[in-house]
mmCIF file of C-alpha atoms in Angstrom:
data_model
loop_
_atom_site.group_PDB
_atom_site.id
_atom_site.type_symbol
_atom_site.label_atom_id
_atom_site.label_comp_id
_atom_site.label_asym_id
_atom_site.label_seq_id
_atom_site.Cartn_x
_atom_site.Cartn_y
_atom_site.Cartn_z
ATOM 1 C CA UNK A 1 72.387 161.077 100.512
ATOM 2 C CA UNK A 2 73.140 158.884 103.511
ATOM 3 C CA UNK A 3 70.512 156.304 104.379
ATOM 4 C CA UNK A 4 70.392 153.785 107.211
ATOM 5 C CA UNK A 5 67.606 151.363 108.020
ATOM 6 C CA UNK A 6 67.393 148.481 110.431
ATOM 7 C CA UNK A 7 64.558 146.052 111.030
ATOM 8 C CA UNK A 8 64.543 143.658 113.958
ATOM 9 C CA UNK A 9 61.905 141.015 114.580
ATOM 10 C CA UNK A 10 61.914 138.649 117.542
ATOM 11 C CA UNK A 11 59.134 136.187 118.253
ATOM 12 C CA UNK A 12 58.923 133.347 120.668
ATOM 13 C CA UNK A 13 56.547 131.162 122.656
ATOM 14 C CA UNK A 14 59.349 128.640 122.588
ATOM 15 C CA UNK A 15 59.420 128.421 118.788
ATOM 16 C CA UNK A 16 62.030 131.170 118.778
ATOM 17 C CA UNK A 17 62.632 133.260 115.668
ATOM 18 C CA UNK A 18 64.937 136.259 115.219
ATOM 19 C CA UNK A 19 65.367 138.320 112.052
ATOM 20 C CA UNK A 20 67.610 141.363 111.521
ATOM 21 C CA UNK A 21 67.808 143.393 108.309
ATOM 22 C CA UNK A 22 70.279 146.282 107.897
ATOM 23 C CA UNK A 23 70.630 148.540 104.879
ATOM 24 C CA UNK A 24 73.137 151.397 104.478
ATOM 25 C CA UNK A 25 73.611 153.538 101.381
ATOM 26 C CA UNK A 26 75.587 156.722 100.726
ATOM 27 C CA UNK A 27 75.642 159.365 98.008
ATOM 28 C CA UNK A 28 79.086 158.123 96.910
ATOM 29 C CA UNK A 29 77.723 154.789 95.744
ATOM 30 C CA UNK A 30 78.457 152.706 98.825
ATOM 31 C CA UNK A 31 75.864 150.103 99.732
ATOM 32 C CA UNK A 32 75.772 147.633 102.612
ATOM 33 C CA UNK A 33 73.018 145.163 103.394
ATOM 34 C CA UNK A 34 72.853 142.359 105.903
ATOM 35 C CA UNK A 35 70.072 139.883 106.575
ATOM 36 C CA UNK A 36 70.139 137.549 109.561
ATOM 37 C CA UNK A 37 67.530 134.887 110.191
ATOM 38 C CA UNK A 38 67.497 132.504 113.151
ATOM 39 C CA UNK A 39 64.707 130.046 113.827
ATOM 40 C CA UNK A 40 64.510 127.163 116.208
ATOM 41 C CA UNK A 41 62.173 124.938 118.192
ATOM 42 C CA UNK A 42 65.021 122.461 118.101
ATOM 43 C CA UNK A 43 65.081 122.244 114.300
ATOM 44 C CA UNK A 44 67.665 125.005 114.329
ATOM 45 C CA UNK A 45 68.294 127.100 111.228
ATOM 46 C CA UNK A 46 70.595 130.108 110.802
ATOM 47 C CA UNK A 47 71.056 132.166 107.640
ATOM 48 C CA UNK A 48 73.297 135.210 107.110
ATOM 49 C CA UNK A 49 73.454 137.189 103.864
ATOM 50 C CA UNK A 50 75.843 140.143 103.405
ATOM 51 C CA UNK A 51 76.197 142.325 100.331
ATOM 52 C CA UNK A 52 78.643 145.230 99.939
ATOM 53 C CA UNK A 53 79.087 147.308 96.797
ATOM 54 C CA UNK A 54 81.024 150.502 96.064
ATOM 55 C CA UNK A 55 81.030 153.055 93.273
ATOM 56 C CA UNK A 56 84.531 151.912 92.255
ATOM 57 C CA UNK A 57 83.287 148.509 91.159
ATOM 58 C CA UNK A 58 84.036 146.525 94.306
ATOM 59 C CA UNK A 59 81.469 143.922 95.270
ATOM 60 C CA UNK A 60 81.394 141.486 98.183
ATOM 61 C CA UNK A 61 78.659 138.985 98.948
ATOM 62 C CA UNK A 62 78.499 136.279 101.563
ATOM 63 C CA UNK A 63 75.782 133.709 102.186
ATOM 64 C CA UNK A 64 75.828 131.365 105.177
ATOM 65 C CA UNK A 65 73.218 128.710 105.808
ATOM 66 C CA UNK A 66 73.188 126.332 108.771
ATOM 67 C CA UNK A 67 70.387 123.877 109.426
ATOM 68 C CA UNK A 68 70.169 121.003 111.813
ATOM 69 C CA UNK A 69 67.821 118.790 113.786
ATOM 70 C CA UNK A 70 70.658 116.293 113.722
ATOM 71 C CA UNK A 71 70.744 116.061 109.929
ATOM 72 C CA UNK A 72 73.327 118.830 109.960
ATOM 73 C CA UNK A 73 73.977 120.916 106.859
ATOM 74 C CA UNK A 74 76.288 123.926 106.448
ATOM 75 C CA UNK A 75 76.734 125.970 103.287
ATOM 76 C CA UNK A 76 78.887 129.055 102.690
ATOM 77 C CA UNK A 77 79.178 131.116 99.522
ATOM 78 C CA UNK A 78 81.599 134.041 99.136
ATOM 79 C CA UNK A 79 81.963 136.170 96.029
ATOM 80 C CA UNK A 80 84.363 139.110 95.591
ATOM 81 C CA UNK A 81 84.786 141.134 92.415
ATOM 82 C CA UNK A 82 86.671 144.343 91.663
ATOM 83 C CA UNK A 83 86.662 146.875 88.849
ATOM 84 C CA UNK A 84 90.186 145.771 87.868
ATOM 85 C CA UNK A 85 89.007 142.319 86.812
ATOM 86 C CA UNK A 86 89.753 140.372 89.984
ATOM 87 C CA UNK A 87 87.205 137.749 90.950
ATOM 88 C CA UNK A 88 87.142 135.328 93.881
ATOM 89 C CA UNK A 89 84.450 132.795 94.723
ATOM 90 C CA UNK A 90 84.381 130.169 97.431
ATOM 91 C CA UNK A 91 81.603 127.628 97.931
ATOM 92 C CA UNK A 92 81.548 125.201 100.860
ATOM 93 C CA UNK A 93 78.924 122.536 101.447
ATOM 94 C CA UNK A 94 78.874 120.163 104.421
ATOM 95 C CA UNK A 95 76.074 117.698 105.059
ATOM 96 C CA UNK A 96 75.834 114.830 107.441
ATOM 97 C CA UNK A 97 73.475 112.602 109.389
ATOM 98 C CA UNK A 98 76.324 110.111 109.360
ATOM 99 C CA UNK A 99 76.472 109.900 105.559
ATOM 100 C CA UNK A 100 79.043 112.681 105.633
ATOM 101 C CA UNK A 101 79.724 114.760 102.532
ATOM 102 C CA UNK A 102 82.021 117.781 102.146
ATOM 103 C CA UNK A 103 82.473 119.802 98.971
ATOM 104 C CA UNK A 104 84.553 122.935 98.389
ATOM 105 C CA UNK A 105 84.910 124.960 95.197
ATOM 106 C CA UNK A 106 87.373 127.855 94.832
ATOM 107 C CA UNK A 107 87.734 130.016 91.745
ATOM 108 C CA UNK A 108 90.136 132.952 91.308
ATOM 109 C CA UNK A 109 90.554 134.974 88.133
ATOM 110 C CA UNK A 110 92.421 138.188 87.370
ATOM 111 C CA UNK A 111 92.417 140.698 84.535
ATOM 112 C CA UNK A 112 95.962 139.608 83.610
ATOM 113 C CA UNK A 113 94.810 136.149 82.537
ATOM 114 C CA UNK A 114 95.549 134.227 85.728
ATOM 115 C CA UNK A 115 93.005 131.590 86.687
ATOM 116 C CA UNK A 116 92.938 129.190 89.634
ATOM 117 C CA UNK A 117 90.220 126.671 90.387
ATOM 118 C CA UNK A 118 90.034 123.940 92.975
ATOM 119 C CA UNK A 119 87.283 121.410 93.599
ATOM 120 C CA UNK A 120 87.302 119.084 96.599
ATOM 121 C CA UNK A 121 84.717 116.382 97.179
ATOM 122 C CA UNK A 122 84.656 114.025 100.165
ATOM 123 C CA UNK A 123 81.858 111.553 100.771
ATOM 124 C CA UNK A 124 81.608 108.694 103.163
ATOM 125 C CA UNK A 125 79.236 106.466 105.094
ATOM 126 C CA UNK A 126 82.124 104.020 105.137
ATOM 127 C CA UNK A 127 82.350 103.782 101.342
ATOM 128 C CA UNK A 128 84.892 106.585 101.427
ATOM 129 C CA UNK A 129 85.598 108.645 98.319
ATOM 130 C CA UNK A 130 87.868 111.695 97.935
ATOM 131 C CA UNK A 131 88.391 113.727 94.774
ATOM 132 C CA UNK A 132 90.564 116.831 94.274
ATOM 133 C CA UNK A 133 90.810 118.767 91.008
ATOM 134 C CA UNK A 134 93.167 121.745 90.615
ATOM 135 C CA UNK A 135 93.579 123.852 87.489
ATOM 136 C CA UNK A 136 95.954 126.816 87.094
ATOM 137 C CA UNK A 137 96.394 128.828 83.910
ATOM 138 C CA UNK A 138 98.242 132.053 83.141
ATOM 139 C CA UNK A 139 98.225 134.534 80.287
ATOM 140 C CA UNK A 140 101.780 133.464 79.378
ATOM 141 C CA UNK A 141 100.661 129.989 78.369
ATOM 142 C CA UNK A 142 101.411 128.102 81.570
ATOM 143 C CA UNK A 143 98.890 125.445 82.546
ATOM 144 C CA UNK A 144 98.832 123.076 85.517
ATOM 145 C CA UNK A 145 96.162 120.509 86.322
ATOM 146 C CA UNK A 146 96.049 117.891 89.042
ATOM 147 C CA UNK A 147 93.290 115.335 89.510
ATOM 148 C CA UNK A 148 93.256 112.997 92.500
ATOM 149 C CA UNK A 149 90.670 110.294 93.042
ATOM 150 C CA UNK A 150 90.578 107.952 96.039
ATOM 151 C CA UNK A 151 87.787 105.462 96.619
ATOM 152 C CA UNK A 152 87.517 102.621 99.028
ATOM 153 C CA UNK A 153 85.138 100.388 100.931
ATOM 154 C CA UNK A 154 88.002 97.917 101.001
ATOM 155 C CA UNK A 155 88.273 97.686 97.211
ATOM 156 C CA UNK A 156 90.804 100.495 97.327
ATOM 157 C CA UNK A 157 91.555 102.556 94.233
ATOM 158 C CA UNK A 158 93.825 105.611 93.885
ATOM 159 C CA UNK A 159 94.391 107.659 90.736
ATOM 160 C CA UNK A 160 96.531 110.791 90.288
ATOM 161 C CA UNK A 161 96.871 112.697 87.019
ATOM 162 C CA UNK A 162 99.219 115.688 86.642
ATOM 163 C CA UNK A 163 99.577 117.744 83.488
ATOM 164 C CA UNK A 164 101.905 120.738 83.016
ATOM 165 C CA UNK A 165 102.312 122.711 79.804
ATOM 166 C CA UNK A 166 104.111 125.955 78.992
ATOM 167 C CA UNK A 167 104.051 128.421 76.122
ATOM 168 C CA UNK A 168 107.618 127.403 75.203
ATOM 169 C CA UNK A 169 106.548 123.900 74.226
ATOM 170 C CA UNK A 170 107.334 122.038 77.434
ATOM 171 C CA UNK A 171 104.849 119.365 78.440
ATOM 172 C CA UNK A 172 104.815 117.022 81.432
ATOM 173 C CA UNK A 173 102.182 114.444 82.310
ATOM 174 C CA UNK A 174 102.120 111.849 85.052
ATOM 175 C CA UNK A 175 99.372 109.290 85.532
ATOM 176 C CA UNK A 176 99.277 106.936 88.509
ATOM 177 C CA UNK A 177 96.699 104.219 89.019
ATOM 178 C CA UNK A 178 96.574 101.881 92.018
ATOM 179 C CA UNK A 179 93.791 99.379 92.574
ATOM 180 C CA UNK A 180 93.491 96.535 94.981
ATOM 181 C CA UNK A 181 91.100 94.276 96.839
ATOM 182 C CA UNK A 182 93.999 91.847 96.986
ATOM 183 C CA UNK A 183 94.347 91.597 93.207
ATOM 184 C CA UNK A 184 96.859 94.424 93.351
ATOM 185 C CA UNK A 185 97.618 96.485 90.256
ATOM 186 C CA UNK A 186 99.862 99.556 89.906
ATOM 187 C CA UNK A 187 100.387 101.564 86.727
ATOM 188 C CA UNK A 188 102.508 104.709 86.245
ATOM 189 C CA UNK A 189 102.876 106.631 82.986
ATOM 190 C CA UNK A 190 105.214 109.627 82.583
ATOM 191 C CA UNK A 191 105.559 111.696 79.429
ATOM 192 C CA UNK A 192 107.881 114.687 78.929
ATOM 193 C CA UNK A 193 108.271 116.645 75.707
ATOM 194 C CA UNK A 194 110.062 119.889 74.864
ATOM 195 C CA UNK A 195 109.982 122.353 71.985
ATOM 196 C CA UNK A 196 113.528 121.286 71.025
ATOM 197 C CA UNK A 197 112.412 117.791 70.074
ATOM 198 C CA UNK A 198 113.265 115.961 73.278
ATOM 199 C CA UNK A 199 110.805 113.289 74.342
ATOM 200 C CA UNK A 200 110.813 110.994 77.364
ATOM 201 C CA UNK A 201 108.174 108.412 78.205
ATOM 202 C CA UNK A 202 108.040 105.818 80.929
ATOM 203 C CA UNK A 203 105.359 103.201 81.529
ATOM 204 C CA UNK A 204 105.316 100.908 84.540
ATOM 205 C CA UNK A 205 102.796 98.142 85.079
ATOM 206 C CA UNK A 206 102.673 95.843 88.104
ATOM 207 C CA UNK A 207 99.918 93.306 88.659
ATOM 208 C CA UNK A 208 99.630 90.493 91.094
ATOM 209 C CA UNK A 209 97.234 88.229 92.954
ATOM 210 C CA UNK A 210 100.171 85.835 93.138
ATOM 211 C CA UNK A 211 100.543 85.544 89.370
ATOM 212 C CA UNK A 212 103.050 88.383 89.529
ATOM 213 C CA UNK A 213 103.823 90.414 86.418
ATOM 214 C CA UNK A 214 106.051 93.485 86.065
ATOM 215 C CA UNK A 215 106.540 95.452 82.851
ATOM 216 C CA UNK A 216 108.553 98.633 82.294
ATOM 217 C CA UNK A 217 109.010 100.577 79.064
ATOM 218 C CA UNK A 218 111.290 103.610 78.645
ATOM 219 C CA UNK A 219 111.617 105.602 75.437
ATOM 220 C CA UNK A 220 113.892 108.619 74.889
ATOM 221 C CA UNK A 221 114.217 110.527 71.622
ATOM 222 C CA UNK A 222 115.966 113.772 70.686
ATOM 223 C CA UNK A 223 115.801 116.177 67.761
ATOM 224 C CA UNK A 224 119.320 115.106 66.717
ATOM 225 C CA UNK A 225 118.182 111.594 65.889
ATOM 226 C CA UNK A 226 119.155 109.849 69.110
ATOM 227 C CA UNK A 227 116.762 107.165 70.288
ATOM 228 C CA UNK A 228 116.871 104.930 73.357
ATOM 229 C CA UNK A 229 114.308 102.325 74.357
ATOM 230 C CA UNK A 230 114.293 99.809 77.165
ATOM 231 C CA UNK A 231 111.590 97.215 77.734
ATOM 232 C CA UNK A 232 111.550 94.928 80.759
ATOM 233 C CA UNK A 233 109.058 92.130 81.262
ATOM 234 C CA UNK A 234 108.898 89.836 84.295
ATOM 235 C CA UNK A 235 106.154 87.278 84.820
ATOM 236 C CA UNK A 236 105.823 84.450 87.248
ATOM 237 C CA UNK A 237 103.398 82.153 89.040
ATOM 238 C CA UNK A 238 106.269 79.674 89.164
ATOM 239 C CA UNK A 239 106.668 79.561 85.395
ATOM 240 C CA UNK A 240 109.214 82.362 85.694
ATOM 241 C CA UNK A 241 110.060 84.474 82.660
ATOM 242 C CA UNK A 242 112.345 87.517 82.397
ATOM 243 C CA UNK A 243 112.978 89.627 79.300
ATOM 244 C CA UNK A 244 115.028 92.808 78.866
ATOM 245 C CA UNK A 245 115.371 94.582 75.517
ATOM 246 C CA UNK A 246 117.561 97.639 74.879
ATOM 247 C CA UNK A 247 117.689 99.501 71.574
ATOM 248 C CA UNK A 248 119.859 102.545 70.804
ATOM 249 C CA UNK A 249 120.067 104.383 67.485
ATOM 250 C CA UNK A 250 121.736 107.631 66.415
ATOM 251 C CA UNK A 251 121.456 109.976 63.455
ATOM 252 C CA UNK A 252 124.924 108.879 62.225
ATOM 253 C CA UNK A 253 123.720 105.351 61.579
ATOM 254 C CA UNK A 254 124.862 103.759 64.831
ATOM 255 C CA UNK A 255 122.570 101.067 66.151
ATOM 256 C CA UNK A 256 122.827 98.920 69.272
ATOM 257 C CA UNK A 257 120.395 96.298 70.488
ATOM 258 C CA UNK A 258 120.633 93.916 73.412
ATOM 259 C CA UNK A 259 118.017 91.391 74.378
ATOM 260 C CA UNK A 260 118.076 89.076 77.358
ATOM 261 C CA UNK A 261 115.521 86.318 77.783
ATOM 262 C CA UNK A 262 115.305 83.849 80.631
#
């Protein structure tokens, strides 16, 4: 039940073209195919497609595409699957002609509930932008996500968001935002919670463009009735103001507050 075939085609007269097709199969369910295509006359193009399958559920495919004539483009796609539930895919895209763009997508999954995905995007032509998204999950309730965004063209902005959760009730999130173009602003928010009733949050805000302002808020609570909060506020532009407020309470009726104002 073995079968092998190969087809080759070459043509020229300076507009060169080459094609190669290979196919292999066996009685045990194995299959292999490969297709190659090359053309030119200075508008070069190359394509390569590979497919492999087995009787045990394994599958592999790969697609490559390259084109140019100075507006270069490259694409690559890979896909792998198995009978045991494993899956892997990878997609890459690159284009240019000086307006450069790069994108990459990765996805991994397993039969045991694990999942990983990543997306990267980069574009420019001097208005640069970069984005990165990562997501990880497991069958045991763990989850992690991370999103990054950077843009510029001199009005710079950066954002980063992280989120982590577990099956045991733990949660963590962190958000960062930075913007400028000389009117600078920075914000940072952190939140942590647990299944045992603990909670922590922190918020920071900074803005300027010479009318400086800084604000910070912290809040902590527990399942046993303890609470702590701290708020700080600073503003200026020569009319300076400073404020700091602290508040503490407990489940046994204790309370403490302290406020400072300037």
